[in-house]
Amino acid sequence: MELEYWENKHSEAFSDISKSLENINGIFVAYNSNIDAIKHIEKKDIAKLLKHVNLENVKHRSMSFPRVIKDPDDLLARLIIAMRDGKAAEVPTYSTDIHEWLTDHINFDNSYMGGQTGIISNFLANIGIKKVITYVPWLSKEQAEYFVNSGNLFYPIVENGKLVLKHPMDAYKSEYEPKVNWILEFSKGLDVEYDEEEFVVPRDNRLIISSRPIWLRIDMGKELYDHLPVLGKSVDGAVLSGYQMIKEEYDDGSTYLDYVTKSVKAIRKLKEGNPNIRIHVEFTSIQNKFIRERILKDIVRQEVHSLGLDTIEVANALNVLDYEELAYAVINKTEKGISALYEGAVRLLYELELDRVHVHALGYFICVVTKDHPVDTEEHRNALLFASTASAAKAKLGNIESIDDIKTGLETPISEDGHDHLKSLGKYLAREGICQSEDCEKGYVRTPEHDVIIIPTKVVDNPVATVGIGDVISAASFAAILAKMK
């Protein structure tokens, strides 16, 4: 079908879903948020930072590729690597020292809410969900200030033995420190000189210094934990993220098992209060393969209904589920990339015993759902189209402050590449005898085992912001599904 068809379907879906969101009683969102401090690195900034490090150390470490930033020498080494190669990178640091060092020597240009839970909570509150209950275990005063000042956004605490909902600014703990991620952006053509080395940055990109201080825990106090059934009763769904912060071992002797067990029990407590609650997990890239496997097999499998992830995260998930060849086809984007991505989503659906797997890729979304899912395929398509419009608005505006802001995404054209991928998947499904090639062009196919929804999306050529677009995509589509279930 022509692109005009998809333009019309996007408009119809926005109208349908925006009216349906009022059906949702509430959504619970946990566990991770942080502050993103963004600095665009110029030549003078590099020169200034280099004055405060050991140049020999930096030169040596820029060849050895530090995987953890322990001190300023590591930081400069990884920044030089990223700029030299023109490649994006995210490297953890396990103390607040690097944040303090950077603050002492350069000022950030802008700061924003970061972390999946923080971004999703603000987005859902801004588009008018009646009740958004957000929870992060390290709510500092600084972090609380980044949550939107909205009467429908709450933080759960226990007072006098009862669950009480307050705005985060009325619920923070003054003794908590903020978790700050630094995003160091650099531009193509930047001339870099250090010691006797010199090179030109080959492309625009960024280095993210991911703050993971030792006090980070996916946890909550016993009082709040005991009140989760009450909380669960007041919401229709939960969006859970941040599991990537689980470590194999902790300094206090606890292990991953303690926090995986607590995470599973928390979900079961929510279900105890509301057996019909829908649980969505927003996945992310996790370097530790063992932890990645444990999250998928011990938390997601059986306990979760819906999983959201991008192309790289699909490959990472398949890898630890022993589908290495399929993971390779997905990650290398061969001519079979779209069919491999579809087959990968199907494998995740069954291996993890899910009801729904939503994959967002540049230019198109794929969603596979079980035959008995309470929302039909056309409504699933509308949910994805609504998310496509929301992602375009996010990329275009940088932030979505109201449901009307999402409407601006309708002005963005449909990705022609995405439409080509849709046709390619249709041909693949036809070759497999699943359907006729043209069946896929309306955006959904019913197979004997499961249903497939695929849409071309709207793509902004020069986005104002890219951080958080995937979170908005998953949150928008999941909220739309909840609305239709009601």
mmCIF file with all atom_site columns, C-alpha atoms in Angstrom, residues 300-466:
data_model
loop_
_atom_site.group_PDB
_atom_site.id
_atom_site.type_symbol
_atom_site.label_atom_id
_atom_site.label_alt_id
_atom_site.label_comp_id
_atom_site.label_asym_id
_atom_site.label_entity_id
_atom_site.label_seq_id
_atom_site.pdbx_PDB_ins_code
_atom_site.Cartn_x
_atom_site.Cartn_y
_atom_site.Cartn_z
_atom_site.occupancy
_atom_site.B_iso_or_equiv
_atom_site.pdbx_formal_charge
_atom_site.auth_seq_id
_atom_site.auth_comp_id
_atom_site.auth_asym_id
_atom_site.auth_atom_id
_atom_site.pdbx_PDB_model_num
ATOM 1   C CA . VAL A 1 300 ? 10.890 -11.978 32.739 1.00 0.00 ? 300 VAL A CA 1
ATOM 2   C CA . ARG A 1 301 ? 9.909  -15.590 32.102 1.00 0.00 ? 301 ARG A CA 1
ATOM 3   C CA . GLN A 1 302 ? 6.524  -16.440 33.659 1.00 0.00 ? 302 GLN A CA 1
ATOM 4   C CA . GLU A 1 303 ? 6.258  -13.223 35.702 1.00 0.00 ? 303 GLU A CA 1
ATOM 5   C CA . VAL A 1 304 ? 6.036  -10.700 32.840 1.00 0.00 ? 304 VAL A CA 1
ATOM 6   C CA . HIS A 1 305 ? 3.490  -10.208 30.058 1.00 0.00 ? 305 HIS A CA 1
ATOM 7   C CA . SER A 1 306 ? 5.206  -7.771  27.719 1.00 0.00 ? 306 SER A CA 1
ATOM 8   C CA . LEU A 1 307 ? 8.808  -7.032  26.706 1.00 0.00 ? 307 LEU A CA 1
ATOM 9   C CA . GLY A 1 308 ? 10.122 -3.960  24.881 1.00 0.00 ? 308 GLY A CA 1
ATOM 10  C CA . LEU A 1 309 ? 13.556 -3.850  23.250 1.00 0.00 ? 309 LEU A CA 1
ATOM 11  C CA . ASP A 1 310 ? 15.547 -2.559  20.270 1.00 0.00 ? 310 ASP A CA 1
ATOM 12  C CA . THR A 1 311 ? 17.451 -4.494  17.607 1.00 0.00 ? 311 THR A CA 1
ATOM 13  C CA . ILE A 1 312 ? 20.714 -4.807  19.551 1.00 0.00 ? 312 ILE A CA 1
ATOM 14  C CA . GLU A 1 313 ? 18.851 -5.887  22.671 1.00 0.00 ? 313 GLU A CA 1
ATOM 15  C CA . VAL A 1 314 ? 17.023 -8.574  20.670 1.00 0.00 ? 314 VAL A CA 1
ATOM 16  C CA . ALA A 1 315 ? 20.391 -9.968  19.556 1.00 0.00 ? 315 ALA A CA 1
ATOM 17  C CA . ASN A 1 316 ? 21.754 -9.834  23.117 1.00 0.00 ? 316 ASN A CA 1
ATOM 18  C CA . ALA A 1 317 ? 18.703 -11.664 24.453 1.00 0.00 ? 317 ALA A CA 1
ATOM 19  C CA . LEU A 1 318 ? 18.870 -14.336 21.752 1.00 0.00 ? 318 LEU A CA 1
ATOM 20  C CA . ASN A 1 319 ? 22.560 -14.856 22.450 1.00 0.00 ? 319 ASN A CA 1
ATOM 21  C CA . VAL A 1 320 ? 22.041 -15.923 26.071 1.00 0.00 ? 320 VAL A CA 1
ATOM 22  C CA . LEU A 1 321 ? 19.056 -18.071 25.089 1.00 0.00 ? 321 LEU A CA 1
ATOM 23  C CA . ASP A 1 322 ? 21.339 -20.143 22.822 1.00 0.00 ? 322 ASP A CA 1
ATOM 24  C CA . TYR A 1 323 ? 20.209 -18.694 19.486 1.00 0.00 ? 323 TYR A CA 1
ATOM 25  C CA . GLU A 1 324 ? 23.672 -17.459 18.481 1.00 0.00 ? 324 GLU A CA 1
ATOM 26  C CA . GLU A 1 325 ? 23.198 -17.827 14.717 1.00 0.00 ? 325 GLU A CA 1
ATOM 27  C CA . LEU A 1 326 ? 19.924 -15.923 14.801 1.00 0.00 ? 326 LEU A CA 1
ATOM 28  C CA . ALA A 1 327 ? 21.487 -13.277 17.050 1.00 0.00 ? 327 ALA A CA 1
ATOM 29  C CA . TYR A 1 328 ? 24.314 -12.876 14.519 1.00 0.00 ? 328 TYR A CA 1
ATOM 30  C CA . ALA A 1 329 ? 21.845 -12.376 11.655 1.00 0.00 ? 329 ALA A CA 1
ATOM 31  C CA . VAL A 1 330 ? 19.986 -9.724  13.653 1.00 0.00 ? 330 VAL A CA 1
ATOM 32  C CA . ILE A 1 331 ? 23.047 -7.785  14.771 1.00 0.00 ? 331 ILE A CA 1
ATOM 33  C CA . ASN A 1 332 ? 24.781 -7.782  11.385 1.00 0.00 ? 332 ASN A CA 1
ATOM 34  C CA . LYS A 1 333 ? 21.700 -6.592  9.485  1.00 0.00 ? 333 LYS A CA 1
ATOM 35  C CA . THR A 1 334 ? 22.201 -8.862  6.504  1.00 0.00 ? 334 THR A CA 1
ATOM 36  C CA . GLU A 1 335 ? 19.699 -9.056  3.660  1.00 0.00 ? 335 GLU A CA 1
ATOM 37  C CA . LYS A 1 336 ? 17.803 -11.424 5.955  1.00 0.00 ? 336 LYS A CA 1
ATOM 38  C CA . GLY A 1 337 ? 17.809 -8.842  8.770  1.00 0.00 ? 337 GLY A CA 1
ATOM 39  C CA . ILE A 1 338 ? 14.063 -8.165  8.846  1.00 0.00 ? 338 ILE A CA 1
ATOM 40  C CA . SER A 1 339 ? 13.144 -11.867 8.761  1.00 0.00 ? 339 SER A CA 1
ATOM 41  C CA . ALA A 1 340 ? 15.779 -12.617 11.424 1.00 0.00 ? 340 ALA A CA 1
ATOM 42  C CA . LEU A 1 341 ? 14.373 -9.860  13.628 1.00 0.00 ? 341 LEU A CA 1
ATOM 43  C CA . TYR A 1 342 ? 10.876 -11.285 13.233 1.00 0.00 ? 342 TYR A CA 1
ATOM 44  C CA . GLU A 1 343 ? 12.063 -14.834 13.961 1.00 0.00 ? 343 GLU A CA 1
ATOM 45  C CA . GLY A 1 344 ? 14.018 -13.509 16.948 1.00 0.00 ? 344 GLY A CA 1
ATOM 46  C CA . ALA A 1 345 ? 10.918 -11.811 18.352 1.00 0.00 ? 345 ALA A CA 1
ATOM 47  C CA . VAL A 1 346 ? 8.984  -15.058 17.929 1.00 0.00 ? 346 VAL A CA 1
ATOM 48  C CA . ARG A 1 347 ? 11.676 -17.020 19.774 1.00 0.00 ? 347 ARG A CA 1
ATOM 49  C CA . LEU A 1 348 ? 11.565 -14.523 22.649 1.00 0.00 ? 348 LEU A CA 1
ATOM 50  C CA . LEU A 1 349 ? 7.770  -14.752 22.776 1.00 0.00 ? 349 LEU A CA 1
ATOM 51  C CA . TYR A 1 350 ? 7.858  -18.506 23.309 1.00 0.00 ? 350 TYR A CA 1
ATOM 52  C CA . GLU A 1 351 ? 11.123 -18.979 25.195 1.00 0.00 ? 351 GLU A CA 1
ATOM 53  C CA . LEU A 1 352 ? 10.173 -16.336 27.771 1.00 0.00 ? 352 LEU A CA 1
ATOM 54  C CA . GLU A 1 353 ? 6.485  -17.335 27.894 1.00 0.00 ? 353 GLU A CA 1
ATOM 55  C CA . LEU A 1 354 ? 5.317  -13.808 27.096 1.00 0.00 ? 354 LEU A CA 1
ATOM 56  C CA . ASP A 1 355 ? 2.063  -12.448 25.709 1.00 0.00 ? 355 ASP A CA 1
ATOM 57  C CA . ARG A 1 356 ? 3.716  -9.684  23.706 1.00 0.00 ? 356 ARG A CA 1
ATOM 58  C CA . VAL A 1 357 ? 7.159  -8.738  22.337 1.00 0.00 ? 357 VAL A CA 1
ATOM 59  C CA . HIS A 1 358 ? 7.604  -5.243  20.884 1.00 0.00 ? 358 HIS A CA 1
ATOM 60  C CA . VAL A 1 359 ? 10.763 -4.481  18.885 1.00 0.00 ? 359 VAL A CA 1
ATOM 61  C CA . HIS A 1 360 ? 11.497 -0.910  17.835 1.00 0.00 ? 360 HIS A CA 1
ATOM 62  C CA . ALA A 1 361 ? 13.927 -0.418  14.960 1.00 0.00 ? 361 ALA A CA 1
ATOM 63  C CA . LEU A 1 362 ? 14.732 2.687   12.930 1.00 0.00 ? 362 LEU A CA 1
ATOM 64  C CA . GLY A 1 363 ? 11.901 3.114   10.447 1.00 0.00 ? 363 GLY A CA 1
ATOM 65  C CA . TYR A 1 364 ? 9.644  0.289   11.615 1.00 0.00 ? 364 TYR A CA 1
ATOM 66  C CA . PHE A 1 365 ? 8.249  -1.604  14.610 1.00 0.00 ? 365 PHE A CA 1
ATOM 67  C CA . ILE A 1 366 ? 7.555  -5.331  14.900 1.00 0.00 ? 366 ILE A CA 1
ATOM 68  C CA . CYS A 1 367 ? 5.252  -6.783  17.528 1.00 0.00 ? 367 CYS A CA 1
ATOM 69  C CA . VAL A 1 368 ? 4.389  -10.452 17.991 1.00 0.00 ? 368 VAL A CA 1
ATOM 70  C CA . VAL A 1 369 ? 1.548  -11.429 20.306 1.00 0.00 ? 369 VAL A CA 1
ATOM 71  C CA . THR A 1 370 ? -0.157 -14.618 21.434 1.00 0.00 ? 370 THR A CA 1
ATOM 72  C CA . LYS A 1 371 ? -3.428 -15.665 19.849 1.00 0.00 ? 371 LYS A CA 1
ATOM 73  C CA . ASP A 1 372 ? -5.314 -15.246 23.119 1.00 0.00 ? 372 ASP A CA 1
ATOM 74  C CA . HIS A 1 373 ? -4.147 -11.683 23.804 1.00 0.00 ? 373 HIS A CA 1
ATOM 75  C CA . PRO A 1 374 ? -7.186 -9.613  24.908 1.00 0.00 ? 374 PRO A CA 1
ATOM 76  C CA . VAL A 1 375 ? -6.392 -6.806  22.436 1.00 0.00 ? 375 VAL A CA 1
ATOM 77  C CA . ASP A 1 376 ? -6.979 -7.583  18.747 1.00 0.00 ? 376 ASP A CA 1
ATOM 78  C CA . THR A 1 377 ? -4.442 -7.063  15.981 1.00 0.00 ? 377 THR A CA 1
ATOM 79  C CA . GLU A 1 378 ? -5.973 -3.885  14.578 1.00 0.00 ? 378 GLU A CA 1
ATOM 80  C CA . GLU A 1 379 ? -5.909 -2.269  18.028 1.00 0.00 ? 379 GLU A CA 1
ATOM 81  C CA . HIS A 1 380 ? -2.321 -3.457  18.446 1.00 0.00 ? 380 HIS A CA 1
ATOM 82  C CA . ARG A 1 381 ? -1.509 -1.752  15.157 1.00 0.00 ? 381 ARG A CA 1
ATOM 83  C CA . ASN A 1 382 ? -3.102 1.470   16.432 1.00 0.00 ? 382 ASN A CA 1
ATOM 84  C CA . ALA A 1 383 ? -1.001 1.240   19.590 1.00 0.00 ? 383 ALA A CA 1
ATOM 85  C CA . LEU A 1 384 ? 2.186  1.010   17.515 1.00 0.00 ? 384 LEU A CA 1
ATOM 86  C CA . LEU A 1 385 ? 1.081  3.847   15.238 1.00 0.00 ? 385 LEU A CA 1
ATOM 87  C CA . PHE A 1 386 ? 0.411  6.022   18.286 1.00 0.00 ? 386 PHE A CA 1
ATOM 88  C CA . ALA A 1 387 ? 3.898  5.185   19.577 1.00 0.00 ? 387 ALA A CA 1
ATOM 89  C CA . SER A 1 388 ? 5.374  6.036   16.177 1.00 0.00 ? 388 SER A CA 1
ATOM 90  C CA . THR A 1 389 ? 3.748  9.465   16.302 1.00 0.00 ? 389 THR A CA 1
ATOM 91  C CA . ALA A 1 390 ? 4.936  9.988   19.892 1.00 0.00 ? 390 ALA A CA 1
ATOM 92  C CA . SER A 1 391 ? 8.525  9.053   19.000 1.00 0.00 ? 391 SER A CA 1
ATOM 93  C CA . ALA A 1 392 ? 8.520  11.509  16.095 1.00 0.00 ? 392 ALA A CA 1
ATOM 94  C CA . ALA A 1 393 ? 7.245  14.256  18.406 1.00 0.00 ? 393 ALA A CA 1
ATOM 95  C CA . LYS A 1 394 ? 9.934  13.416  20.966 1.00 0.00 ? 394 LYS A CA 1
ATOM 96  C CA . ALA A 1 395 ? 12.653 13.580  18.306 1.00 0.00 ? 395 ALA A CA 1
ATOM 97  C CA . LYS A 1 396 ? 11.260 16.798  16.864 1.00 0.00 ? 396 LYS A CA 1
ATOM 98  C CA . LEU A 1 397 ? 10.532 18.712  20.094 1.00 0.00 ? 397 LEU A CA 1
ATOM 99  C CA . GLY A 1 398 ? 13.016 17.172  22.522 1.00 0.00 ? 398 GLY A CA 1
ATOM 100 C CA . ASN A 1 399 ? 10.314 16.771  25.165 1.00 0.00 ? 399 ASN A CA 1
ATOM 101 C CA . ILE A 1 400 ? 6.615  15.924  25.194 1.00 0.00 ? 400 ILE A CA 1
ATOM 102 C CA . GLU A 1 401 ? 4.684  18.094  27.638 1.00 0.00 ? 401 GLU A CA 1
ATOM 103 C CA . SER A 1 402 ? 1.106  17.276  26.603 1.00 0.00 ? 402 SER A CA 1
ATOM 104 C CA . ILE A 1 403 ? -0.974 14.983  24.433 1.00 0.00 ? 403 ILE A CA 1
ATOM 105 C CA . ASP A 1 404 ? -1.172 17.834  21.914 1.00 0.00 ? 404 ASP A CA 1
ATOM 106 C CA . ASP A 1 405 ? 2.615  17.716  21.549 1.00 0.00 ? 405 ASP A CA 1
ATOM 107 C CA . ILE A 1 406 ? 2.298  14.155  20.259 1.00 0.00 ? 406 ILE A CA 1
ATOM 108 C CA . LYS A 1 407 ? 0.024  15.427  17.513 1.00 0.00 ? 407 LYS A CA 1
ATOM 109 C CA . THR A 1 408 ? 2.947  17.408  16.069 1.00 0.00 ? 408 THR A CA 1
ATOM 110 C CA . GLY A 1 409 ? 4.565  14.068  15.230 1.00 0.00 ? 409 GLY A CA 1
ATOM 111 C CA . LEU A 1 410 ? 1.912  13.556  12.541 1.00 0.00 ? 410 LEU A CA 1
ATOM 112 C CA . GLU A 1 411 ? 3.708  16.196  10.444 1.00 0.00 ? 411 GLU A CA 1
ATOM 113 C CA . THR A 1 412 ? 6.763  13.904  10.128 1.00 0.00 ? 412 THR A CA 1
ATOM 114 C CA . PRO A 1 413 ? 6.767  11.749  6.971  1.00 0.00 ? 413 PRO A CA 1
ATOM 115 C CA . ILE A 1 414 ? 6.682  7.964   6.935  1.00 0.00 ? 414 ILE A CA 1
ATOM 116 C CA . SER A 1 415 ? 10.060 6.255   6.547  1.00 0.00 ? 415 SER A CA 1
ATOM 117 C CA . GLU A 1 416 ? 10.346 4.845   3.029  1.00 0.00 ? 416 GLU A CA 1
ATOM 118 C CA . ASP A 1 417 ? 13.013 2.425   4.259  1.00 0.00 ? 417 ASP A CA 1
ATOM 119 C CA . GLY A 1 418 ? 10.621 1.260   6.947  1.00 0.00 ? 418 GLY A CA 1
ATOM 120 C CA . HIS A 1 419 ? 7.910  0.702   4.350  1.00 0.00 ? 419 HIS A CA 1
ATOM 121 C CA . ASP A 1 420 ? 10.381 -1.343  2.283  1.00 0.00 ? 420 ASP A CA 1
ATOM 122 C CA . HIS A 1 421 ? 11.122 -3.488  5.339  1.00 0.00 ? 421 HIS A CA 1
ATOM 123 C CA . LEU A 1 422 ? 7.399  -4.115  5.773  1.00 0.00 ? 422 LEU A CA 1
ATOM 124 C CA . LYS A 1 423 ? 7.169  -5.359  2.181  1.00 0.00 ? 423 LYS A CA 1
ATOM 125 C CA . SER A 1 424 ? 10.282 -7.505  2.677  1.00 0.00 ? 424 SER A CA 1
ATOM 126 C CA . LEU A 1 425 ? 8.738  -9.200  5.694  1.00 0.00 ? 425 LEU A CA 1
ATOM 127 C CA . GLY A 1 426 ? 5.556  -9.801  3.702  1.00 0.00 ? 426 GLY A CA 1
ATOM 128 C CA . LYS A 1 427 ? 7.550  -11.590 1.001  1.00 0.00 ? 427 LYS A CA 1
ATOM 129 C CA . TYR A 1 428 ? 9.356  -13.683 3.614  1.00 0.00 ? 428 TYR A CA 1
ATOM 130 C CA . LEU A 1 429 ? 6.097  -14.734 5.295  1.00 0.00 ? 429 LEU A CA 1
ATOM 131 C CA . ALA A 1 430 ? 4.650  -15.596 1.883  1.00 0.00 ? 430 ALA A CA 1
ATOM 132 C CA . ARG A 1 431 ? 7.682  -17.778 1.044  1.00 0.00 ? 431 ARG A CA 1
ATOM 133 C CA . GLU A 1 432 ? 7.205  -19.552 4.365  1.00 0.00 ? 432 GLU A CA 1
ATOM 134 C CA . GLY A 1 433 ? 3.564  -20.237 3.462  1.00 0.00 ? 433 GLY A CA 1
ATOM 135 C CA . ILE A 1 434 ? 2.289  -18.198 6.407  1.00 0.00 ? 434 ILE A CA 1
ATOM 136 C CA . CYS A 1 435 ? 0.275  -15.673 4.411  1.00 0.00 ? 435 CYS A CA 1
ATOM 137 C CA . GLN A 1 436 ? -0.013 -13.889 1.082  1.00 0.00 ? 436 GLN A CA 1
ATOM 138 C CA . SER A 1 437 ? 2.625  -11.210 0.522  1.00 0.00 ? 437 SER A CA 1
ATOM 139 C CA . GLU A 1 438 ? 0.049  -8.416  0.319  1.00 0.00 ? 438 GLU A CA 1
ATOM 140 C CA . ASP A 1 439 ? -1.527 -9.450  3.652  1.00 0.00 ? 439 ASP A CA 1
ATOM 141 C CA . CYS A 1 440 ? 1.353  -7.832  5.524  1.00 0.00 ? 440 CYS A CA 1
ATOM 142 C CA . GLU A 1 441 ? 0.770  -4.438  3.912  1.00 0.00 ? 441 GLU A CA 1
ATOM 143 C CA . LYS A 1 442 ? -2.182 -3.614  6.141  1.00 0.00 ? 442 LYS A CA 1
ATOM 144 C CA . GLY A 1 443 ? 0.130  -3.936  9.128  1.00 0.00 ? 443 GLY A CA 1
ATOM 145 C CA . TYR A 1 444 ? -0.894 -7.220  10.712 1.00 0.00 ? 444 TYR A CA 1
ATOM 146 C CA . VAL A 1 445 ? -0.952 -10.926 9.926  1.00 0.00 ? 445 VAL A CA 1
ATOM 147 C CA . ARG A 1 446 ? -2.681 -13.705 11.825 1.00 0.00 ? 446 ARG A CA 1
ATOM 148 C CA . THR A 1 447 ? -0.639 -16.905 11.775 1.00 0.00 ? 447 THR A CA 1
ATOM 149 C CA . PRO A 1 448 ? -1.866 -20.215 13.247 1.00 0.00 ? 448 PRO A CA 1
ATOM 150 C CA . GLU A 1 449 ? 0.456  -19.842 16.273 1.00 0.00 ? 449 GLU A CA 1
ATOM 151 C CA . HIS A 1 450 ? 0.641  -16.075 16.924 1.00 0.00 ? 450 HIS A CA 1
ATOM 152 C CA . ASP A 1 451 ? -0.179 -12.682 15.461 1.00 0.00 ? 451 ASP A CA 1
ATOM 153 C CA . VAL A 1 452 ? 2.314  -10.308 13.863 1.00 0.00 ? 452 VAL A CA 1
ATOM 154 C CA . ILE A 1 453 ? 2.011  -6.527  13.713 1.00 0.00 ? 453 ILE A CA 1
ATOM 155 C CA . ILE A 1 454 ? 4.498  -4.506  11.656 1.00 0.00 ? 454 ILE A CA 1
ATOM 156 C CA . ILE A 1 455 ? 4.286  -0.831  10.755 1.00 0.00 ? 455 ILE A CA 1
ATOM 157 C CA . PRO A 1 456 ? 6.509  1.700   9.011  1.00 0.00 ? 456 PRO A CA 1
ATOM 158 C CA . THR A 1 457 ? 7.214  4.573   11.381 1.00 0.00 ? 457 THR A CA 1
ATOM 159 C CA . LYS A 1 458 ? 7.770  8.294   11.186 1.00 0.00 ? 458 LYS A CA 1
ATOM 160 C CA . VAL A 1 459 ? 11.459 9.244   11.335 1.00 0.00 ? 459 VAL A CA 1
ATOM 161 C CA . VAL A 1 460 ? 12.795 12.747  11.998 1.00 0.00 ? 460 VAL A CA 1
ATOM 162 C CA . ASP A 1 461 ? 15.881 13.458  9.882  1.00 0.00 ? 461 ASP A CA 1
ATOM 163 C CA . ASN A 1 462 ? 17.573 15.850  12.320 1.00 0.00 ? 462 ASN A CA 1
ATOM 164 C CA . PRO A 1 463 ? 16.285 15.021  15.799 1.00 0.00 ? 463 PRO A CA 1
ATOM 165 C CA . VAL A 1 464 ? 16.550 17.548  18.606 1.00 0.00 ? 464 VAL A CA 1
ATOM 166 C CA . ALA A 1 465 ? 16.968 14.645  21.026 1.00 0.00 ? 465 ALA A CA 1
ATOM 167 C CA . THR A 1 466 ? 17.630 10.919  20.730 1.00 0.00 ? 466 THR A CA 1
#
